[in-house]
């Protein structure tokens, strides 16, 4: 019973946060709403006995990535930027229809019988950092090493992209007014 | 005792749907980026649920790799947004048509 209540609360939080990202006009509010959603999803991970990834989700997503997003929002001073008027109603109807069309195959998953899941899994061999680490450094060593290369490449690329400033455009003067 | 895994799939599906909706109808580049993160999270939840169903670690490894890719992607995406802002002074994607789209 307690399980059901916790699950309902967490999924409600996750979905409310997700809706907030879409609904809020101010990107700062959207970012905080997304943090709420990410934390709730991390708790859902934990409720599936996936402890290590729940913690990784909190640190990587809700911590590092969202802090970076907030920094960029702060850097750009988005409220005063120009936008274009569009037919918002038409756009949201089209977006909703397209989204439902793309997601509708997943509805199949709701009717599959998943009762075969083992009711109890020992933490030691499923969700612990030790189990994942062992698997990661033996069977998936190549994937792990290429992940480090990917991160390094992304770091260098991000530096290169932001380094080049077109002549004549001063970032400071744009931000100053 | 475990809540039926179908409900976890329901939550994941709704996360993907909301993220896709936002990615299609919002025009602020940063909000678009956050919507992509939502979609990735829905996918992550699906992977974890399947991993729990099979009682196997492979799905978790996949989610771990996905998190790495999301981190790399966010670094590049935010750098692109900053570079875009420097050249166009806007992050409204409907105003960005430099490639003729």
Coordinates of C-alpha atoms in Angstrom, one line a residue:
Chain A
X1 CA 0.0 0.0 0.0
X2 CA 2.8 2.4 1.0
X3 CA 4.5 1.5 -2.2
X4 CA 1.6 2.5 -4.3
X5 CA 1.2 5.9 -2.5
X6 CA 4.9 6.6 -2.9
X7 CA 4.8 5.7 -6.6
X8 CA 1.8 7.9 -7.3
X9 CA 3.3 10.8 -5.5
X10 CA 6.6 10.5 -7.3
X11 CA 5.1 10.1 -10.8
X12 CA 2.7 13.0 -10.1
X13 CA 5.8 15.2 -9.2
X14 CA 7.7 14.0 -12.3
X15 CA 4.8 14.8 -14.6
X16 CA 3.9 18.1 -13.0
X17 CA 7.6 19.2 -13.4
X18 CA 7.6 18.1 -17.0
X19 CA 4.4 20.0 -17.7
X20 CA 6.0 23.0 -16.0
X21 CA 8.9 23.0 -18.4
X22 CA 6.4 23.2 -21.3
X23 CA 4.0 25.7 -19.7
X24 CA 6.2 28.3 -18.0
X25 CA 7.1 31.4 -20.1
X26 CA 10.1 32.3 -18.1
X27 CA 13.0 29.9 -18.8
X28 CA 14.3 30.1 -15.2
X29 CA 10.9 28.8 -13.9
X30 CA 11.1 26.1 -16.6
X31 CA 14.6 25.1 -15.4
X32 CA 13.6 24.7 -11.8
X33 CA 10.5 22.8 -12.8
X34 CA 12.8 20.4 -14.8
X35 CA 15.0 20.0 -11.7
X36 CA 11.9 18.9 -9.8
X37 CA 11.0 16.4 -12.5
X38 CA 14.6 15.0 -12.7
X39 CA 14.7 14.5 -8.9
X40 CA 11.3 12.7 -9.0
X41 CA 12.6 10.4 -11.8
X42 CA 15.7 9.7 -9.7
X43 CA 13.5 8.6 -6.9
X44 CA 11.5 6.4 -9.3
X45 CA 14.9 4.8 -10.2
X46 CA 15.5 4.2 -6.6
X47 CA 12.1 2.6 -6.2
X48 CA 13.1 0.1 -8.8
X49 CA 16.2 -0.7 -6.6
X50 CA 18.6 1.0 -9.0
X51 CA 20.4 2.9 -6.3
X52 CA 23.6 3.8 -8.1
X53 CA 21.9 5.3 -11.2
X54 CA 19.5 7.2 -9.0
X55 CA 22.4 8.9 -7.3
X56 CA 24.1 9.4 -10.7
X57 CA 20.9 11.0 -12.0
X58 CA 20.8 13.5 -9.1
X59 CA 24.5 14.4 -9.4
X60 CA 24.8 14.5 -13.2
X61 CA 21.4 15.8 -14.3
X62 CA 19.9 17.7 -11.5
X63 CA 23.3 18.9 -10.4
X64 CA 25.8 19.5 -13.2
X65 CA 23.7 19.9 -16.3
X66 CA 21.0 22.0 -14.8
X67 CA 23.5 24.3 -13.1
X68 CA 25.1 24.8 -16.6
X69 CA 21.6 25.6 -18.0
X70 CA 21.0 28.1 -15.3
X71 CA 24.4 29.7 -15.9
X72 CA 23.6 30.1 -19.6
X73 CA 20.2 31.6 -18.9
X74 CA 21.9 34.1 -16.5
X75 CA 24.5 34.9 -19.1
X76 CA 22.1 35.6 -21.9
X77 CA 19.5 37.8 -20.1
X78 CA 16.7 36.2 -22.1
X79 CA 13.8 38.3 -21.0
X80 CA 14.7 41.3 -23.1
X81 CA 15.3 39.3 -26.3
X82 CA 13.3 39.8 -29.5
X83 CA 10.7 37.1 -30.4
X84 CA 8.3 36.7 -33.3
X85 CA 4.5 36.6 -33.0
X86 CA 3.0 33.2 -34.2
X87 CA -0.3 31.6 -33.9
X88 CA 0.3 29.8 -30.5
X89 CA -2.9 27.9 -30.5
X90 CA -2.5 26.3 -33.9
X91 CA 1.1 25.5 -33.1
X92 CA 0.3 23.7 -29.8
X93 CA -2.5 21.7 -31.5
X94 CA -0.1 20.6 -34.2
X95 CA 2.6 19.8 -31.7
X96 CA 0.2 17.8 -29.6
X97 CA -1.1 15.8 -32.5
X98 CA 2.4 15.0 -33.8
X99 CA 3.6 14.1 -30.3
X100 CA 0.7 11.7 -29.8
X101 CA 1.3 10.1 -33.2
X102 CA 5.0 9.5 -32.4
X103 CA 4.4 8.2 -28.9
X104 CA 1.3 6.0 -29.7
X105 CA 3.4 2.9 -30.4
X106 CA 4.6 3.0 -26.8
X107 CA 1.0 2.6 -25.6
X108 CA 1.5 -1.1 -26.5
X109 CA 3.8 -1.4 -23.5
X110 CA 0.9 -0.5 -21.2
X111 CA -1.0 -3.7 -22.1
X112 CA 1.9 -6.2 -22.1
X113 CA 1.9 -8.6 -19.1
X114 CA 4.9 -7.8 -17.0
X115 CA 4.0 -10.0 -14.1
X116 CA 7.1 -12.2 -14.7
X117 CA 9.4 -9.7 -13.0
X118 CA 11.2 -11.1 -10.0
X119 CA 9.5 -9.5 -6.9
X120 CA 12.7 -9.3 -4.9
X121 CA 16.2 -8.6 -6.2
X122 CA 19.2 -8.6 -4.0
X123 CA 20.7 -5.1 -4.0
X124 CA 24.2 -6.6 -4.1
X125 CA 23.8 -8.0 -7.6
X126 CA 21.5 -5.5 -9.1
X127 CA 21.7 -1.8 -8.2
X128 CA 24.9 -1.4 -6.2
X129 CA 27.9 0.6 -7.5
X130 CA 30.0 -2.6 -7.0
X131 CA 27.8 -4.6 -9.4
X132 CA 27.7 -1.9 -12.1
X133 CA 31.4 -1.2 -11.7
X134 CA 32.4 -4.8 -12.1
X135 CA 30.3 -5.1 -15.3
X136 CA 31.5 -1.8 -16.6
X137 CA 35.2 -2.6 -16.2
X138 CA 35.0 -6.1 -17.7
X139 CA 32.3 -6.7 -20.3
X140 CA 31.7 -3.1 -21.2
X141 CA 35.3 -1.7 -21.0
X142 CA 35.3 -0.5 -24.6
X143 CA 32.1 1.4 -24.1
X144 CA 33.4 3.0 -20.9
X145 CA 36.7 4.1 -22.5
X146 CA 35.0 5.5 -25.5
X147 CA 32.7 7.4 -23.2
X148 CA 35.7 9.1 -21.7
X149 CA 36.9 10.0 -25.2
X150 CA 33.5 11.4 -26.1
X151 CA 33.5 13.6 -23.0
X152 CA 36.9 14.9 -23.8
X153 CA 35.9 15.6 -27.4
X154 CA 32.7 17.4 -26.2
X155 CA 34.8 19.5 -23.9
X156 CA 37.2 20.6 -26.6
X157 CA 34.4 21.2 -29.1
X158 CA 32.5 23.4 -26.6
X159 CA 35.6 25.4 -26.1
X160 CA 36.2 25.8 -29.8
X161 CA 32.6 26.8 -30.6
X162 CA 32.4 29.5 -27.9
X163 CA 35.9 30.8 -28.6
X164 CA 35.2 32.4 -32.0
X165 CA 33.6 35.8 -31.9
X166 CA 32.8 37.5 -35.1
X167 CA 34.7 40.7 -35.6
X168 CA 32.6 43.8 -34.8
X169 CA 30.2 42.1 -32.4
X170 CA 31.2 42.7 -28.8
X171 CA 29.3 40.5 -26.4
X172 CA 29.8 42.9 -23.5
X173 CA 28.2 45.8 -25.2
X174 CA 25.1 43.6 -26.1
X175 CA 24.7 42.5 -22.6
X176 CA 25.3 46.0 -21.2
X177 CA 22.3 47.8 -22.5
Chain B
X1 CA 6.0 -5.9 -3.3
X2 CA 6.4 -3.9 -6.5
X3 CA 4.0 -1.6 -8.3
X4 CA 3.1 -3.1 -11.6
X5 CA 5.8 -2.2 -14.2
X6 CA 3.1 -1.1 -16.7
X7 CA 2.6 2.1 -14.6
X8 CA 6.3 2.9 -14.9
X9 CA 6.0 2.6 -18.6
X10 CA 3.0 4.9 -18.5
X11 CA 5.0 7.6 -16.7
X12 CA 7.9 7.1 -19.1
X13 CA 5.5 7.4 -22.1
X14 CA 4.0 10.6 -20.7
X15 CA 7.4 12.1 -20.1
X16 CA 8.4 11.4 -23.7
X17 CA 5.1 12.8 -25.0
X18 CA 5.3 16.0 -22.9
X19 CA 9.0 16.5 -24.0
X20 CA 8.2 16.0 -27.6
X21 CA 5.2 18.4 -27.4
X22 CA 7.4 21.0 -25.8
X23 CA 10.2 20.5 -28.4
X24 CA 7.7 21.1 -31.2
X25 CA 5.8 24.1 -29.9
X26 CA 8.3 26.1 -27.8
X27 CA 10.8 28.3 -29.7
X28 CA 13.2 29.4 -27.0
X29 CA 16.4 27.4 -27.7
X30 CA 17.1 26.8 -24.0
X31 CA 13.6 25.5 -23.3
X32 CA 14.0 23.3 -26.4
X33 CA 17.1 21.8 -24.9
X34 CA 15.3 21.1 -21.6
X35 CA 12.6 19.4 -23.5
X36 CA 15.1 17.1 -25.1
X37 CA 16.4 16.3 -21.6
X38 CA 12.8 15.3 -20.7
X39 CA 12.6 12.9 -23.6
X40 CA 16.0 11.4 -22.6
X41 CA 14.7 10.9 -19.1
X42 CA 11.6 9.1 -20.3
X43 CA 13.8 6.8 -22.3
X44 CA 16.1 6.3 -19.3
X45 CA 13.1 5.3 -17.2
X46 CA 12.0 2.8 -19.8
X47 CA 15.5 1.2 -19.8
X48 CA 15.6 1.0 -16.0
X49 CA 12.1 -0.6 -15.9
X50 CA 13.2 -3.2 -18.5
X51 CA 16.4 -3.9 -16.5
X52 CA 14.3 -4.4 -13.4
X53 CA 12.0 -6.7 -15.4
X54 CA 14.8 -9.0 -16.6
X55 CA 16.7 -8.6 -13.3
X56 CA 19.8 -7.8 -15.4
X57 CA 22.4 -5.1 -15.4
X58 CA 22.7 -4.4 -19.1
X59 CA 19.9 -1.9 -19.2
X60 CA 21.6 0.0 -16.4
X61 CA 24.8 0.1 -18.3
X62 CA 22.9 1.5 -21.2
X63 CA 21.4 4.3 -19.0
X64 CA 24.9 5.0 -17.7
X65 CA 26.2 5.5 -21.3
X66 CA 23.1 7.6 -22.1
X67 CA 23.9 9.9 -19.2
X68 CA 27.4 10.4 -20.5
X69 CA 26.0 11.2 -23.9
X70 CA 23.5 13.6 -22.4
X71 CA 26.3 15.4 -20.6
X72 CA 28.4 15.7 -23.8
X73 CA 25.3 16.8 -25.7
X74 CA 24.4 19.5 -23.2
X75 CA 27.9 20.9 -23.3
X76 CA 27.8 21.2 -27.1
X77 CA 24.2 22.5 -27.1
X78 CA 24.8 25.2 -24.6
X79 CA 28.0 26.3 -26.4
X80 CA 26.0 26.5 -29.6
X81 CA 23.3 28.5 -27.9
X82 CA 25.9 31.0 -26.6
X83 CA 27.5 31.2 -30.1
X84 CA 24.1 31.7 -31.7
X85 CA 23.3 34.5 -29.2
X86 CA 26.6 36.2 -30.1
X87 CA 25.9 36.3 -33.8
X88 CA 22.1 36.8 -33.9
X89 CA 21.3 38.4 -30.5
X90 CA 18.4 36.1 -30.1
X91 CA 17.6 32.5 -29.0
X92 CA 14.2 32.4 -30.7
X93 CA 14.5 29.5 -33.1
X94 CA 11.9 30.8 -35.4
X95 CA 14.1 33.8 -36.1
X96 CA 17.1 31.7 -36.9
X97 CA 17.1 30.9 -40.7
X98 CA 20.7 31.4 -41.6
X99 CA 20.8 28.1 -43.4
X100 CA 17.7 29.0 -45.5
X101 CA 15.3 26.6 -43.7

